[in-house]
CSV table of C-alpha atoms in Angstrom, one decimal:
chain,number,residue,atom,x,y,z
J,5,UNK,CA,-52.3,86.3,114.0
J,6,UNK,CA,-50.9,86.6,110.5
J,7,UNK,CA,-50.0,83.8,108.2
J,8,UNK,CA,-46.6,84.8,108.2
J,9,UNK,CA,-46.5,84.4,112.1
J,10,UNK,CA,-48.0,81.2,112.1
J,11,UNK,CA,-45.5,79.9,109.3
J,12,UNK,CA,-42.6,81.0,111.5
J,13,UNK,CA,-44.0,79.3,114.7
J,14,UNK,CA,-44.3,75.9,112.8
J,15,UNK,CA,-40.9,76.2,111.5
J,16,UNK,CA,-39.5,76.7,114.9
J,17,UNK,CA,-41.4,73.8,116.3
J,18,UNK,CA,-40.0,71.5,113.4
J,19,UNK,CA,-36.6,72.9,114.1
J,20,UNK,CA,-36.8,72.1,117.6
J,21,UNK,CA,-38.2,68.6,117.2
J,22,UNK,CA,-35.5,67.8,114.7
J,23,UNK,CA,-32.6,69.3,117.0
J,24,UNK,CA,-34.0,66.9,119.8
J,25,UNK,CA,-33.9,63.9,117.7
J,26,UNK,CA,-30.5,64.8,116.5
J,27,UNK,CA,-29.2,65.3,120.0
J,28,UNK,CA,-30.8,62.0,121.1
J,29,UNK,CA,-29.1,60.1,118.2
J,30,UNK,CA,-25.8,61.8,119.2
J,31,UNK,CA,-26.0,60.7,122.8
J,32,UNK,CA,-26.9,56.9,122.1
J,33,UNK,CA,-23.8,56.1,120.3
J,34,UNK,CA,-21.7,57.8,123.2
J,35,UNK,CA,-23.4,55.3,125.6
J,36,UNK,CA,-22.8,52.4,123.3
J,37,UNK,CA,-19.3,53.1,123.0
J,38,UNK,CA,-18.7,53.5,126.7
J,39,UNK,CA,-20.5,50.1,127.1
J,40,UNK,CA,-18.2,48.6,124.5
J,41,UNK,CA,-15.2,50.1,125.8
J,42,UNK,CA,-16.0,48.4,129.3
J,43,UNK,CA,-16.3,44.9,127.7
J,44,UNK,CA,-12.9,43.7,126.7
J,45,UNK,CA,-12.7,40.6,124.5
J,46,UNK,CA,-11.1,37.6,126.1
J,47,UNK,CA,-9.8,36.2,122.9
J,48,UNK,CA,-10.6,36.4,119.0
J,49,UNK,CA,-11.9,33.4,117.1
J,50,UNK,CA,-11.6,32.4,113.5
J,51,UNK,CA,-14.6,33.7,111.5
J,52,UNK,CA,-15.2,30.4,109.7
J,53,UNK,CA,-13.8,28.0,112.3
J,54,UNK,CA,-14.6,28.7,116.0
J,55,UNK,CA,-12.2,26.2,117.2
J,56,UNK,CA,-9.1,28.3,116.2
J,57,UNK,CA,-8.4,31.2,118.3
J,58,UNK,CA,-6.0,33.9,119.0
J,59,UNK,CA,-5.1,36.0,122.0
J,60,UNK,CA,-4.7,39.1,119.8
J,61,UNK,CA,-6.6,40.6,116.8
J,62,UNK,CA,-5.6,39.0,113.5
J,63,UNK,CA,-6.9,38.0,110.2
J,64,UNK,CA,-7.4,34.6,108.6
J,65,UNK,CA,-6.0,33.3,105.4
J,66,UNK,CA,-8.6,35.1,103.3
J,67,UNK,CA,-8.1,38.4,105.1
J,68,UNK,CA,-11.1,38.5,107.2
J,69,UNK,CA,-10.8,39.8,110.8
J,70,UNK,CA,-11.1,37.5,113.7
J,71,UNK,CA,-14.1,37.9,115.7
J,72,UNK,CA,-14.0,39.1,119.4
J,73,UNK,CA,-15.4,36.9,122.1
J,74,UNK,CA,-16.5,38.4,125.4
J,75,UNK,CA,-16.5,36.9,129.0
J,76,UNK,CA,-20.3,36.7,129.1
J,77,UNK,CA,-20.7,34.9,125.9
J,78,UNK,CA,-17.9,32.1,126.8
J,79,UNK,CA,-19.5,31.6,130.2
J,80,UNK,CA,-23.0,31.2,128.6
J,81,UNK,CA,-21.8,28.9,126.0
J,82,UNK,CA,-19.4,26.8,128.4
J,83,UNK,CA,-22.1,26.5,131.0
J,84,UNK,CA,-24.6,25.4,128.3
J,85,UNK,CA,-22.5,23.1,126.2
J,86,UNK,CA,-19.9,21.6,128.6
J,87,UNK,CA,-21.2,21.9,132.2
J,88,UNK,CA,-19.5,22.9,135.3
J,89,UNK,CA,-15.7,23.4,135.3
J,90,UNK,CA,-14.0,20.7,137.6
J,91,UNK,CA,-10.4,21.9,137.5
J,92,UNK,CA,-7.9,23.1,135.3
J,93,UNK,CA,-5.0,21.2,133.8
J,94,UNK,CA,-1.5,21.9,132.7
J,95,UNK,CA,-1.6,22.8,128.9
J,96,UNK,CA,1.4,20.6,128.1
J,97,UNK,CA,0.0,17.4,129.9
J,98,UNK,CA,2.0,17.6,132.9
J,99,UNK,CA,0.6,16.1,136.2
J,100,UNK,CA,-0.4,19.4,137.6
J,101,UNK,CA,-3.8,20.8,138.2
J,102,UNK,CA,-5.3,23.9,139.6
J,103,UNK,CA,-8.7,24.6,141.2
J,104,UNK,CA,-8.6,28.1,139.7
J,105,UNK,CA,-7.5,29.5,136.2
J,106,UNK,CA,-3.7,30.1,136.1
J,107,UNK,CA,-0.8,30.3,133.7
J,108,UNK,CA,2.0,27.7,133.2
J,109,UNK,CA,5.9,28.5,133.2
J,110,UNK,CA,5.6,29.6,129.5
J,111,UNK,CA,2.7,31.9,129.9
J,112,UNK,CA,0.1,29.5,128.6
J,113,UNK,CA,-3.3,29.3,130.2
J,114,UNK,CA,-4.3,26.1,132.0
J,115,UNK,CA,-7.1,24.3,130.3
J,116,UNK,CA,-10.5,23.6,131.9
J,117,UNK,CA,-11.8,20.1,132.4
J,118,UNK,CA,-15.6,20.0,132.6
J,119,UNK,CA,-18.0,17.4,134.0
J,120,UNK,CA,-18.8,16.1,130.6
J,121,UNK,CA,-15.2,15.8,129.6
J,122,UNK,CA,-13.9,14.0,132.8
J,123,UNK,CA,-14.5,10.7,131.6
J,124,UNK,CA,-13.4,11.5,128.0
J,125,UNK,CA,-10.1,12.9,129.2
J,126,UNK,CA,-9.1,9.3,130.1
J,127,UNK,CA,-9.6,7.9,126.5
J,128,UNK,CA,-6.9,7.8,123.9
J,129,UNK,CA,-8.0,8.5,120.6
J,130,UNK,CA,-6.1,7.0,117.5
J,131,UNK,CA,-7.1,7.3,113.9
J,132,UNK,CA,-7.9,4.0,112.0
J,133,UNK,CA,-5.0,4.7,109.7
J,134,UNK,CA,-2.4,5.0,112.7
J,135,UNK,CA,-3.9,1.8,114.1
J,136,UNK,CA,-3.4,0.1,110.9
J,137,UNK,CA,0.1,1.5,110.6
J,138,UNK,CA,1.1,0.6,114.1
J,139,UNK,CA,-0.1,-2.9,113.7
J,140,UNK,CA,-2.3,-3.0,116.8
J,141,UNK,CA,-3.5,-6.4,118.0
J,142,UNK,CA,-6.1,-7.0,120.7
J,143,UNK,CA,-7.3,-10.1,122.6
J,144,UNK,CA,-10.1,-10.7,125.0
J,145,UNK,CA,-9.7,-11.2,128.8
J,146,UNK,CA,-10.7,-14.6,129.7
J,147,UNK,CA,-10.2,-17.5,132.2
J,148,UNK,CA,-7.3,-19.8,131.4
J,149,UNK,CA,-5.6,-22.8,133.0
J,150,UNK,CA,-2.3,-21.5,133.8
J,151,UNK,CA,0.0,-24.4,133.6
J,152,UNK,CA,3.7,-23.6,134.2
J,153,UNK,CA,7.0,-25.5,133.4
J,154,UNK,CA,9.7,-24.6,135.9
J,155,UNK,CA,13.3,-25.0,134.3
J,156,UNK,CA,16.2,-25.1,136.6
J,157,UNK,CA,19.8,-26.7,136.8
J,158,UNK,CA,20.4,-29.6,139.1
J,159,UNK,CA,23.1,-32.1,139.9
J,160,UNK,CA,23.3,-35.9,140.6
J,161,UNK,CA,24.1,-36.7,144.1
J,162,UNK,CA,24.4,-39.8,146.2
J,163,UNK,CA,21.3,-40.9,148.1
J,164,UNK,CA,22.5,-40.5,151.7
J,165,UNK,CA,20.2,-43.2,152.8
J,166,UNK,CA,22.2,-45.6,150.7
J,167,UNK,CA,25.7,-44.6,151.9
J,168,UNK,CA,27.5,-47.2,154.0
J,169,UNK,CA,30.7,-47.0,156.1
J,170,UNK,CA,32.9,-50.1,156.6
J,171,UNK,CA,34.9,-50.0,159.9
J,172,UNK,CA,36.3,-52.4,162.4
J,173,UNK,CA,35.1,-52.8,165.9
J,174,UNK,CA,38.4,-54.0,167.3
J,175,UNK,CA,42.1,-53.3,166.7
J,176,UNK,CA,43.9,-55.0,164.2
J,177,UNK,CA,46.2,-55.0,160.9
J,178,UNK,CA,45.2,-55.4,157.4
J,179,UNK,CA,47.0,-58.5,156.0
J,180,UNK,CA,45.5,-58.4,152.5
J,181,UNK,CA,43.4,-55.7,150.7
J,182,UNK,CA,41.0,-57.5,148.4
J,183,UNK,CA,39.3,-54.3,147.1
J,184,UNK,CA,42.1,-51.8,146.5
J,185,UNK,CA,40.7,-49.1,144.2
J,186,UNK,CA,38.1,-46.2,144.6
J,187,UNK,CA,35.2,-46.4,142.2
J,188,UNK,CA,35.3,-50.3,142.3
J,189,UNK,CA,32.0,-52.0,142.3
J,190,UNK,CA,31.3,-54.6,144.9
J,191,UNK,CA,28.6,-57.0,145.6
J,192,UNK,CA,26.7,-57.6,148.8
J,193,UNK,CA,28.9,-60.3,150.8
J,194,UNK,CA,32.0,-59.8,148.8
J,195,UNK,CA,35.2,-59.7,151.2
J,196,UNK,CA,36.9,-56.4,151.1
J,197,UNK,CA,40.0,-57.3,153.2
J,198,UNK,CA,41.7,-59.8,155.3
J,199,UNK,CA,42.7,-58.7,158.8
J,200,UNK,CA,44.7,-60.1,161.7
J,201,UNK,CA,43.6,-59.2,165.2
J,202,UNK,CA,44.6,-60.5,168.6
J,203,UNK,CA,41.3,-59.7,169.8
J,204,UNK,CA,39.7,-62.0,167.2
J,205,UNK,CA,42.0,-64.8,168.1
J,206,UNK,CA,40.9,-64.4,171.7
J,207,UNK,CA,37.2,-64.3,170.7
J,208,UNK,CA,37.5,-67.4,168.5
J,209,UNK,CA,39.4,-69.3,171.4
J,210,UNK,CA,36.8,-68.3,173.9
J,211,UNK,CA,34.0,-69.7,171.6
J,212,UNK,CA,35.9,-73.0,171.1
J,213,UNK,CA,36.5,-73.5,175.0
J,214,UNK,CA,32.7,-72.6,175.6
J,215,UNK,CA,31.7,-75.2,173.1
J,216,UNK,CA,34.1,-77.9,174.7
J,217,UNK,CA,32.7,-77.0,178.2
J,218,UNK,CA,29.2,-77.5,176.8
J,219,UNK,CA,29.9,-81.0,175.4
J,220,UNK,CA,31.6,-81.9,178.7
J,221,UNK,CA,28.6,-81.0,180.7
J,222,UNK,CA,26.2,-82.7,178.5
J,223,UNK,CA,25.6,-85.3,181.4
J,224,UNK,CA,25.6,-82.7,184.1
J,225,UNK,CA,22.7,-81.0,185.9
J,226,UNK,CA,20.4,-78.9,183.7
J,227,UNK,CA,21.4,-75.8,185.5
J,228,UNK,CA,25.2,-76.4,184.5
J,229,UNK,CA,24.3,-77.2,180.9
J,230,UNK,CA,22.3,-74.3,180.5
J,231,UNK,CA,25.1,-72.1,181.8
J,232,UNK,CA,27.6,-73.8,179.3
J,233,UNK,CA,25.2,-73.2,176.3
J,234,UNK,CA,24.7,-69.7,177.4
J,235,UNK,CA,28.5,-69.1,177.3
J,236,UNK,CA,28.7,-70.6,173.8
J,237,UNK,CA,26.1,-68.5,172.5
J,238,UNK,CA,27.5,-65.2,173.7
J,239,UNK,CA,31.0,-66.1,172.4
J,240,UNK,CA,29.5,-66.8,168.9
J,241,UNK,CA,27.3,-63.6,169.1
J,242,UNK,CA,30.4,-61.5,170.0
J,243,UNK,CA,32.0,-62.6,166.8
J,244,UNK,CA,28.8,-61.9,164.7
J,245,UNK,CA,28.7,-58.6,166.3
J,246,UNK,CA,32.1,-57.7,165.1
J,247,UNK,CA,30.9,-58.3,161.5
J,248,UNK,CA,32.6,-61.7,161.0
J,249,UNK,CA,30.9,-63.3,158.0
J,250,UNK,CA,28.5,-66.2,158.4
J,251,UNK,CA,30.6,-68.7,156.2
J,252,UNK,CA,33.7,-68.0,158.4
J,253,UNK,CA,31.7,-68.6,161.5
J,254,UNK,CA,30.2,-71.9,160.0
J,255,UNK,CA,33.9,-72.9,159.2
J,256,UNK,CA,35.1,-72.3,162.8
J,257,UNK,CA,32.0,-74.3,164.2
J,258,UNK,CA,32.8,-77.0,161.7
J,259,UNK,CA,36.6,-77.3,161.9
J,260,UNK,CA,36.8,-76.3,165.6
J,261,UNK,CA,40.1,-74.6,164.7
J,262,UNK,CA,41.1,-70.8,165.3
J,263,UNK,CA,41.2,-68.9,162.0
J,264,UNK,CA,44.2,-66.5,162.0
J,265,UNK,CA,42.9,-64.0,159.7
J,266,UNK,CA,39.3,-63.1,158.9
J,267,UNK,CA,37.8,-61.0,156.2
J,268,UNK,CA,35.3,-58.0,156.4
J,269,UNK,CA,32.6,-58.2,153.9
J,270,UNK,CA,30.5,-55.5,151.9
J,271,UNK,CA,26.9,-55.2,153.4
J,272,UNK,CA,25.3,-53.9,150.1
J,273,UNK,CA,25.6,-53.8,146.3
J,274,UNK,CA,27.4,-50.5,145.4
J,275,UNK,CA,30.6,-48.6,144.4
J,276,UNK,CA,33.5,-47.7,146.7
J,277,UNK,CA,33.2,-43.9,147.0
J,278,UNK,CA,36.4,-43.8,149.4
J,279,UNK,CA,39.1,-46.1,150.6
J,280,UNK,CA,41.2,-44.9,153.4
J,281,UNK,CA,42.4,-48.7,153.9
J,282,UNK,CA,45.9,-49.5,152.8
J,283,UNK,CA,47.4,-53.0,152.9
J,284,UNK,CA,49.5,-53.4,156.1
J,285,UNK,CA,48.1,-50.5,157.9
J,286,UNK,CA,47.0,-50.8,161.6
J,287,UNK,CA,43.6,-49.7,162.4
J,288,UNK,CA,41.7,-48.9,165.6
J,289,UNK,CA,38.2,-49.5,166.7
J,290,UNK,CA,35.9,-47.3,164.8
J,291,UNK,CA,38.2,-45.9,162.1
J,292,UNK,CA,37.0,-45.9,158.5
J,293,UNK,CA,38.2,-48.3,156.1
J,294,UNK,CA,35.9,-48.2,153.3
J,295,UNK,CA,32.9,-45.9,152.2
J,296,UNK,CA,30.4,-47.7,149.9
J,297,UNK,CA,27.3,-46.1,148.0
J,298,UNK,CA,24.4,-47.9,146.7
J,299,UNK,CA,23.8,-46.0,143.3
J,300,UNK,CA,20.8,-48.0,142.3
J,301,UNK,CA,18.8,-44.9,143.1
J,302,UNK,CA,20.3,-41.3,143.4
J,303,UNK,CA,19.2,-37.9,144.3
J,304,UNK,CA,19.0,-34.8,142.1
J,305,UNK,CA,19.4,-31.6,143.9
J,306,UNK,CA,17.7,-28.5,142.0
J,307,UNK,CA,18.0,-24.9,142.9
J,308,UNK,CA,14.6,-23.4,142.5
J,309,UNK,CA,14.2,-19.7,142.4
J,310,UNK,CA,12.0,-17.9,145.1
J,311,UNK,CA,9.1,-16.9,142.7
J,312,UNK,CA,8.7,-20.4,141.6
J,313,UNK,CA,8.3,-22.1,144.8
J,314,UNK,CA,4.5,-21.9,144.9
J,315,UNK,CA,4.5,-24.2,141.7
J,316,UNK,CA,6.6,-27.0,143.4
J,317,UNK,CA,4.8,-29.7,145.3
J,318,UNK,CA,5.8,-33.1,146.8
J,319,UNK,CA,5.3,-35.9,144.5
J,320,UNK,CA,5.6,-33.6,141.4
J,321,UNK,CA,6.9,-35.2,138.2
J,322,UNK,CA,10.2,-34.1,137.0
J,323,UNK,CA,11.7,-34.4,133.6
J,324,UNK,CA,15.7,-34.4,133.4
J,325,UNK,CA,17.8,-33.8,130.4
J,326,UNK,CA,21.6,-35.0,131.0
J,327,UNK,CA,23.9,-33.3,128.6
J,328,UNK,CA,26.0,-36.4,128.6
J,329,UNK,CA,23.1,-38.5,127.2
J,330,UNK,CA,21.2,-36.1,124.9
J,331,UNK,CA,19.3,-39.1,123.3
J,332,UNK,CA,18.0,-40.2,126.7
J,333,UNK,CA,15.3,-38.9,129.0
J,334,UNK,CA,15.0,-39.4,132.7
J,335,UNK,CA,12.2,-38.9,135.2
J,336,UNK,CA,11.9,-38.7,139.0
J,337,UNK,CA,9.7,-37.2,141.6
J,338,UNK,CA,10.0,-34.5,144.1
J,339,UNK,CA,10.7,-36.0,147.5
J,340,UNK,CA,11.6,-33.1,149.7
J,341,UNK,CA,11.8,-29.4,149.5
J,342,UNK,CA,14.3,-27.8,152.0
J,343,UNK,CA,13.0,-25.6,154.6
J,344,UNK,CA,15.8,-22.7,154.1
J,345,UNK,CA,16.6,-20.3,151.5
J,346,UNK,CA,20.0,-19.4,150.2
J,347,UNK,CA,20.2,-15.6,150.6
J,348,UNK,CA,22.9,-15.3,148.1
J,349,UNK,CA,21.4,-16.8,145.2
J,350,UNK,CA,17.5,-16.4,146.4
J,351,UNK,CA,17.0,-20.2,145.7
J,352,UNK,CA,15.7,-23.1,147.7
J,353,UNK,CA,17.0,-26.7,147.4
J,354,UNK,CA,14.7,-29.2,146.0
J,355,UNK,CA,15.4,-33.0,146.2
J,356,UNK,CA,14.2,-35.4,143.4
J,357,UNK,CA,14.5,-39.1,143.8
J,358,UNK,CA,15.5,-40.9,140.6
J,359,UNK,CA,16.0,-44.6,139.5
J,360,UNK,CA,19.5,-45.4,138.3
J,361,UNK,CA,19.1,-49.2,137.7
J,362,UNK,CA,21.2,-48.9,134.5
J,363,UNK,CA,24.0,-46.8,136.2
J,364,UNK,CA,23.9,-44.0,133.6
J,365,UNK,CA,23.3,-41.1,136.6
J,366,UNK,CA,26.7,-40.7,137.9
J,367,UNK,CA,27.2,-38.3,141.1
J,368,UNK,CA,28.2,-34.9,139.9
J,369,UNK,CA,26.6,-34.9,136.6
J,370,UNK,CA,24.8,-31.6,135.7
J,371,UNK,CA,21.5,-31.5,133.6
J,372,UNK,CA,18.6,-29.1,132.9
J,373,UNK,CA,15.6,-29.9,134.8
J,374,UNK,CA,11.9,-29.2,133.9
J,375,UNK,CA,9.3,-29.4,136.6
J,376,UNK,CA,6.1,-30.4,135.0
J,377,UNK,CA,3.1,-28.6,136.8
J,378,UNK,CA,0.2,-30.2,135.1
J,379,UNK,CA,-1.0,-31.5,138.5
J,380,UNK,CA,-1.0,-27.8,139.7
J,381,UNK,CA,-3.6,-26.2,137.7
J,382,UNK,CA,-4.8,-22.4,138.1
J,383,UNK,CA,-7.9,-21.5,136.2
J,384,UNK,CA,-7.6,-17.7,136.7
J,385,UNK,CA,-8.7,-14.5,134.6
J,386,UNK,CA,-5.6,-13.8,132.7
J,387,UNK,CA,-4.3,-11.8,129.8
J,388,UNK,CA,-1.1,-12.2,127.7
J,389,UNK,CA,2.0,-10.8,129.3
J,390,UNK,CA,2.4,-8.3,126.2
J,391,UNK,CA,-0.8,-6.6,127.3
J,392,UNK,CA,0.8,-5.2,130.5
J,393,UNK,CA,2.7,-1.9,130.5
J,394,UNK,CA,4.8,-2.2,133.7
J,395,UNK,CA,6.4,1.1,134.9
J,396,UNK,CA,7.9,-0.7,138.0
J,397,UNK,CA,5.5,1.0,140.5
J,398,UNK,CA,2.3,0.6,138.2
J,399,UNK,CA,0.9,-2.0,135.8
J,400,UNK,CA,-1.3,-0.8,133.1
J,401,UNK,CA,-3.4,-2.2,130.5
J,402,UNK,CA,-5.0,-0.6,127.3
J,403,UNK,CA,-8.7,-1.5,126.9
J,404,UNK,CA,-10.2,-1.0,123.5
J,405,UNK,CA,-13.6,1.0,124.2
J,406,UNK,CA,-14.5,1.3,120.6
J,407,UNK,CA,-13.0,1.8,117.1
J,408,UNK,CA,-10.0,4.2,117.7
J,409,UNK,CA,-10.6,4.8,121.4
J,410,UNK,CA,-8.4,3.1,124.2
J,411,UNK,CA,-8.9,3.4,128.0
J,412,UNK,CA,-5.8,2.9,130.1
J,413,UNK,CA,-6.7,1.0,133.5
J,414,UNK,CA,-4.4,0.3,136.3
J,415,UNK,CA,-4.4,-3.5,137.0
J,416,UNK,CA,-3.1,-5.9,139.7
J,417,UNK,CA,-1.2,-8.9,138.4
J,418,UNK,CA,-0.8,-12.3,140.1
J,419,UNK,CA,0.7,-15.6,138.8
J,420,UNK,CA,2.6,-15.5,135.5
J,421,UNK,CA,2.7,-18.8,133.5
J,422,UNK,CA,3.4,-19.7,129.8
J,423,UNK,CA,3.3,-16.1,128.5
J,424,UNK,CA,-0.1,-15.2,130.5
J,425,UNK,CA,-0.6,-12.9,133.6
J,426,UNK,CA,-3.4,-13.5,136.2
J,427,UNK,CA,-5.4,-10.4,136.7
J,428,UNK,CA,-6.4,-9.8,140.3
J,429,UNK,CA,-7.9,-6.3,139.7
J,430,UNK,CA,-8.7,-3.8,137.1
J,431,UNK,CA,-10.0,-6.0,134.2
J,432,UNK,CA,-13.2,-8.1,133.7
J,433,UNK,CA,-13.9,-11.1,131.4
J,434,UNK,CA,-14.6,-10.1,127.9
J,435,UNK,CA,-12.7,-6.9,128.0
J,436,UNK,CA,-10.6,-6.3,124.8
J,437,UNK,CA,-7.1,-5.4,125.6
J,438,UNK,CA,-4.1,-4.3,123.4
J,439,UNK,CA,-1.6,-7.0,123.1
J,440,UNK,CA,0.7,-5.5,120.4
J,441,UNK,CA,2.0,-1.9,119.7
J,442,UNK,CA,0.9,-0.8,123.2
J,443,UNK,CA,4.0,0.8,123.6
J,444,UNK,CA,3.6,2.6,120.2
J,445,UNK,CA,0.4,3.7,121.4
J,446,UNK,CA,1.9,5.2,124.4
J,447,UNK,CA,4.4,7.0,122.2
J,448,UNK,CA,1.9,8.2,119.6
J,449,UNK,CA,-0.7,9.5,122.2
J,450,UNK,CA,-0.3,11.2,125.6
J,451,UNK,CA,-0.7,8.1,127.8
J,452,UNK,CA,1.1,9.6,130.6
J,453,UNK,CA,-1.4,12.7,130.7
J,454,UNK,CA,-4.3,10.3,130.6
J,455,UNK,CA,-2.9,8.4,133.6
J,456,UNK,CA,-2.1,11.7,135.5
J,457,UNK,CA,-5.4,13.0,134.9
J,458,UNK,CA,-6.8,9.8,136.6
J,459,UNK,CA,-4.6,10.2,139.5
J,460,UNK,CA,-5.5,13.8,139.7
J,461,UNK,CA,-9.3,13.1,139.8
J,462,UNK,CA,-8.8,10.5,142.6
J,463,UNK,CA,-6.9,13.1,144.7
J,464,UNK,CA,-9.3,16.1,143.9
J,465,UNK,CA,-11.5,17.0,146.7
J,466,UNK,CA,-15.3,16.9,146.2
J,467,UNK,CA,-16.0,20.2,148.0
J,468,UNK,CA,-16.8,23.2,145.7
J,469,UNK,CA,-14.2,25.7,145.0
J,470,UNK,CA,-14.1,29.1,143.4
J,471,UNK,CA,-13.9,28.0,139.9
J,472,UNK,CA,-17.7,26.9,140.1
J,473,UNK,CA,-18.8,30.4,139.1
J,474,UNK,CA,-15.8,31.3,136.8
J,475,UNK,CA,-16.0,31.2,133.0
J,476,UNK,CA,-14.3,28.5,130.9
J,477,UNK,CA,-11.0,29.4,129.7
J,478,UNK,CA,-10.5,28.9,126.0
J,479,UNK,CA,-7.6,27.3,123.9
J,480,UNK,CA,-5.4,30.0,122.3
J,481,UNK,CA,-4.5,28.9,118.9
J,482,UNK,CA,-4.1,26.0,116.5
J,483,UNK,CA,-0.6,25.6,117.4
J,484,UNK,CA,-1.4,25.2,121.1
J,485,UNK,CA,-4.0,22.8,120.2
J,486,UNK,CA,-1.6,20.6,118.2
J,487,UNK,CA,1.0,20.7,120.9
J,488,UNK,CA,-1.5,19.7,123.7
J,489,UNK,CA,-2.7,16.7,121.5
J,490,UNK,CA,0.7,15.1,121.4
């Protein structure tokens, strides 16, 4: 073979090898293009800040293109950094969750909640500057003696046990009225009126006849003398039972003469509350002539509201302020709690016994009543009333976890006294709760969303759902993040 032929063969071989490499180079980019075409970006992220995303290609403020992010990259990153997706929540904080990815009514994607973020989603984050601006104050949950002073309105009334009715047990006429005005004070044994009664005259005559017979039978047999003495005692007892005074009976016995008019006397010291008696009137047996009340002790009738009944006990001290005597203070004790409740006012009558030796407490006077509950102490775990956010169906307290982070907790409230509320459930001793500006924290942060997430987690079933193997759904853009944060 000639040198020329050898050179031609080597050239042809080199050309063939070069063509093969060239064709191979051309084929590889086509495969890559096909592979890239199959991988569609889920979203695009800021080249300098991965937290800022966009659903479409765009440029940042420096003119740099946003970088595409694919499904396999998101899945790997989410599973590595955030853990398993538990569920998806509404992007605007509404009380709506989904076990699978979905969109809201505005076309925004629901946001994933991961295992590691479940607990963090309950916390409310407020910057230190905001905390100082809002004037947030906190206080520890602790045990306190819950002493309560119950205030109510009461009125002075007559002690029913010291009310007396004056009537006659016989028929007669009022000859002379010795006490003739309502409200007049009387003393025990004081004559009230003089009366004429044929029955009284007959009873006196029977007594005198029986006494004369007793004297006449003084020398008779013992049996006859005993009978005569018994008749005399019965006649005298009859006059006593008709409320004839002792002094008048002694006069009858001493003089031995019938007294035409006899007087009825007051059985107690008191005040005439009612006087139907009129001079010259005729009265029948049992007819009321006077009503006299002993006002040395009176009743204070208090209307206590239903929630305060637990704090009222028999023997409890009561402080009373009467408007008519602003410079004086009065005291008493609870003597009776009525067994029935007034359904119109939702109150229960409580009776208080009060001393009225000086006569200041007049029936009908009103006054403000303070029931001292120092004898009824409740040492319970409690918080200030201002720490409780009450929606009507649920009570919530904000617990400060650390600087700038607060956790809303559902609590159950018991007794309330002197600005403090007893905590039955939800808090422990030493918890630091917000007592001031908690409503402002509610407005500044998405407290409702945090509470709804708590409720959603309680209702979420534990069984696995299709989202276990699905990629995490990212946030779309900076504007969406700002809206969701508030």
